Amino acid sequence: MRRVVVTGAGGQLGVELLRRIPEGVEATGLDRSALDLADRDAVLATMQRIEPAAIINAGAYTAVDRAETESEAAYRANAEGPRHLAAAAAAVGARLLHVSTDFVFDGRKSSPYMPDDATAPLGVYGASKLAGEQAVHETAGVDALIVRTGWVYSAHGQNFVRTMLRVMRERPEVRVVADQVGTPTSTATLAETLWTLLGREAPAGTYHCSDAGAASWYDFACAIRELAQAHSGEKLAPVQPIATADYPTPARRPAYSVLDKTATWAITGAAPHWREPLRAVIETLLPAP
Ligand SMILES: NC(=O)c1ccc[n+]([C@@H]2O[C@H](COP(=O)([O-])OP(=O)(O)OC[C@H]3O[C@@H](n4cnc5c(N)ncnc54)[C@H](OP(=O)(O)O)[C@@H]3O)[C@@H](O)[C@H]2O)c1
């Protein structure tokens, strides 16, 4: 049995990882109440006690807009956390799989971002996650994979799909930005990719993971509405496209953050087009008529 610790186990990704534990793996999930990543001594003591072969870090401060005014909290979880995890992983000889974000990029490209493209985050969240990546790289002796993803959703937790389904019932019309393009990523794809990278002993380095294809938030919202209406028969509010300039938010976001997954898929096989896992999540969330 390979022992694996999943940190941040109470979040969208953490829950999914623990639902999909591969055969031959004994996984211990630690949510924030069981292990605060910002507590260096606790991180080290926990890993020394469990002696895992690998650590998957699914914990993070993910409130992109709030991070603009809570930068200390964002850096504690997203930069100090991975620093402590990397040090503990090196100390006990565990492999570290750390999850990062497409928001490390500024979005000025118009073709998918490669893992070694220049980073230039636009906001505090992206900057704190980039600091986490750097902290992992700076740790001597750590065997680490950094897996960047974006636009994550699942049937549980806080995400765009669940928010859209709620507001499409509450409002006569829903306005969604059409000039930010990325790729929706189900936690199913992300969790499977992480377990596969670990199981196939992928070389250390930086990887990209999302579902296949690309979409604007407007396209994503339209697909949610279409799939939800088709499945449940319920009439939902129509979606209107708007520009980012018409929907000011505290944090700036990249206009384009599609990730190139060639290197990841060479190891894991290709992910499905983003509509497929979206359909599965909608069918879980909504009863059929
Ligand atoms: N969600 C997205 O769209 C998205 C996009 C790109 C990348 N990612 C990355 O994907 C990974 C998983 O994200 P997710 O969507 O599963 O996020 P999530 O649902 O917000 O889960 C993150 C979990 O981390 C926990 N956490 C926060 N601070 C912590 C700390 N100091 N110590 C231990 N746990 C802590 C949170 O606990 P509390 O709830 O108690 O705070 C939460 O349970 C993260 O690395 C995130 O940066 C996510």
mmCIF file of C-alpha atoms and ligand atoms in Angstrom, residues 8 10-13 32 35-38 58-62 77 99-102 125 129 149-152, ligand 1:
data_model
loop_
_atom_site.group_PDB
_atom_site.id
_atom_site.type_symbol
_atom_site.label_atom_id
_atom_site.label_comp_id
_atom_site.label_asym_id
_atom_site.label_seq_id
_atom_site.Cartn_x
_atom_site.Cartn_y
_atom_site.Cartn_z
ATOM 1 C CA GLY A 8 -6.929 20.853 1.939
ATOM 2 C CA GLY A 10 -12.398 19.740 2.558
ATOM 3 C CA GLY A 11 -12.378 21.703 -0.719
ATOM 4 C CA GLN A 12 -13.792 20.867 -4.151
ATOM 5 C CA LEU A 13 -10.669 19.043 -5.322
ATOM 6 C CA ARG A 32 -7.977 22.757 7.311
ATOM 7 C CA LEU A 35 -3.878 20.607 9.343
ATOM 8 C CA ASP A 36 -3.390 24.328 8.763
ATOM 9 C CA LEU A 37 -0.830 24.566 5.960
ATOM 10 C CA ALA A 38 0.439 27.859 7.345
ATOM 11 C CA ALA A 58 -5.485 20.541 -2.687
ATOM 12 C CA GLY A 59 -5.601 23.338 -0.079
ATOM 13 C CA ALA A 60 -5.504 26.996 -1.065
ATOM 14 C CA TYR A 61 -6.976 30.410 -0.467
ATOM 15 C CA THR A 62 -9.183 30.615 -3.587
ATOM 16 C CA ALA A 77 -2.138 29.571 2.492
ATOM 17 C CA VAL A 99 -1.862 22.409 -7.508
ATOM 18 C CA SER A 100 -1.534 25.883 -8.989
ATOM 19 C CA THR A 101 -3.504 28.107 -11.320
ATOM 20 C CA ASP A 102 -3.855 29.547 -14.829
ATOM 21 C CA TYR A 125 -4.419 35.512 -5.813
ATOM 22 C CA LYS A 129 -0.030 31.094 -6.076
ATOM 23 C CA THR A 149 -5.422 24.171 -13.619
ATOM 24 C CA GLY A 150 -8.261 26.666 -14.074
ATOM 25 C CA TRP A 151 -12.021 27.281 -13.887
ATOM 26 C CA VAL A 152 -12.575 24.349 -11.500
HETATM 27 N N1 LIG B 1 -11.490 26.869 -8.033
HETATM 28 C C1 LIG B 1 -10.906 27.231 -9.172
HETATM 29 O O1 LIG B 1 -11.547 27.712 -10.115
HETATM 30 C C2 LIG B 1 -9.431 27.051 -9.340
HETATM 31 C C3 LIG B 1 -8.818 27.575 -10.489
HETATM 32 C C4 LIG B 1 -7.432 27.402 -10.663
HETATM 33 C C5 LIG B 1 -6.705 26.717 -9.714
HETATM 34 N N2 LIG B 1 -7.330 26.238 -8.606
HETATM 35 C C6 LIG B 1 -6.499 25.567 -7.613
HETATM 36 O O2 LIG B 1 -6.991 24.256 -7.441
HETATM 37 C C7 LIG B 1 -6.768 23.829 -6.090
HETATM 38 C C8 LIG B 1 -8.059 23.304 -5.501
HETATM 39 O O3 LIG B 1 -9.015 24.353 -5.507
HETATM 40 P P1 LIG B 1 -10.534 24.118 -5.104
HETATM 41 O O4 LIG B 1 -11.363 24.635 -6.218
HETATM 42 O O5 LIG B 1 -10.742 22.731 -4.612
HETATM 43 O O6 LIG B 1 -10.627 25.172 -3.904
HETATM 44 P P2 LIG B 1 -11.598 25.221 -2.638
HETATM 45 O O7 LIG B 1 -12.861 24.472 -2.934
HETATM 46 O O8 LIG B 1 -11.647 26.663 -2.247
HETATM 47 O O9 LIG B 1 -10.803 24.378 -1.553
HETATM 48 C C9 LIG B 1 -9.635 24.837 -0.967
HETATM 49 C C10 LIG B 1 -9.563 24.207 0.403
HETATM 50 O O10 LIG B 1 -8.355 24.648 1.007
HETATM 51 C C11 LIG B 1 -8.633 24.946 2.360
HETATM 52 N N3 LIG B 1 -7.664 25.850 2.940
HETATM 53 C C12 LIG B 1 -7.570 27.206 2.831
HETATM 54 N N4 LIG B 1 -6.544 27.676 3.568
HETATM 55 C C13 LIG B 1 -5.978 26.594 4.154
HETATM 56 C C14 LIG B 1 -4.912 26.436 5.055
HETATM 57 N N5 LIG B 1 -4.191 27.475 5.496
HETATM 58 N N6 LIG B 1 -4.614 25.185 5.485
HETATM 59 C C15 LIG B 1 -5.314 24.119 5.045
HETATM 60 N N7 LIG B 1 -6.345 24.205 4.201
HETATM 61 C C16 LIG B 1 -6.675 25.436 3.758
HETATM 62 C C17 LIG B 1 -10.012 25.533 2.336
HETATM 63 O O11 LIG B 1 -10.574 25.478 3.625
HETATM 64 P P3 LIG B 1 -11.660 26.587 4.103
HETATM 65 O O12 LIG B 1 -12.848 26.371 3.214
HETATM 66 O O13 LIG B 1 -11.855 26.274 5.515
HETATM 67 O O14 LIG B 1 -10.997 27.923 3.833
HETATM 68 C C18 LIG B 1 -10.714 24.643 1.326
HETATM 69 O O15 LIG B 1 -11.298 23.509 1.941
HETATM 70 C C19 LIG B 1 -6.165 25.047 -5.376
HETATM 71 O O16 LIG B 1 -4.775 24.941 -5.390
HETATM 72 C C20 LIG B 1 -6.580 26.211 -6.246
HETATM 73 O O17 LIG B 1 -5.700 27.309 -6.126
HETATM 74 C C21 LIG B 1 -8.669 26.371 -8.402
#
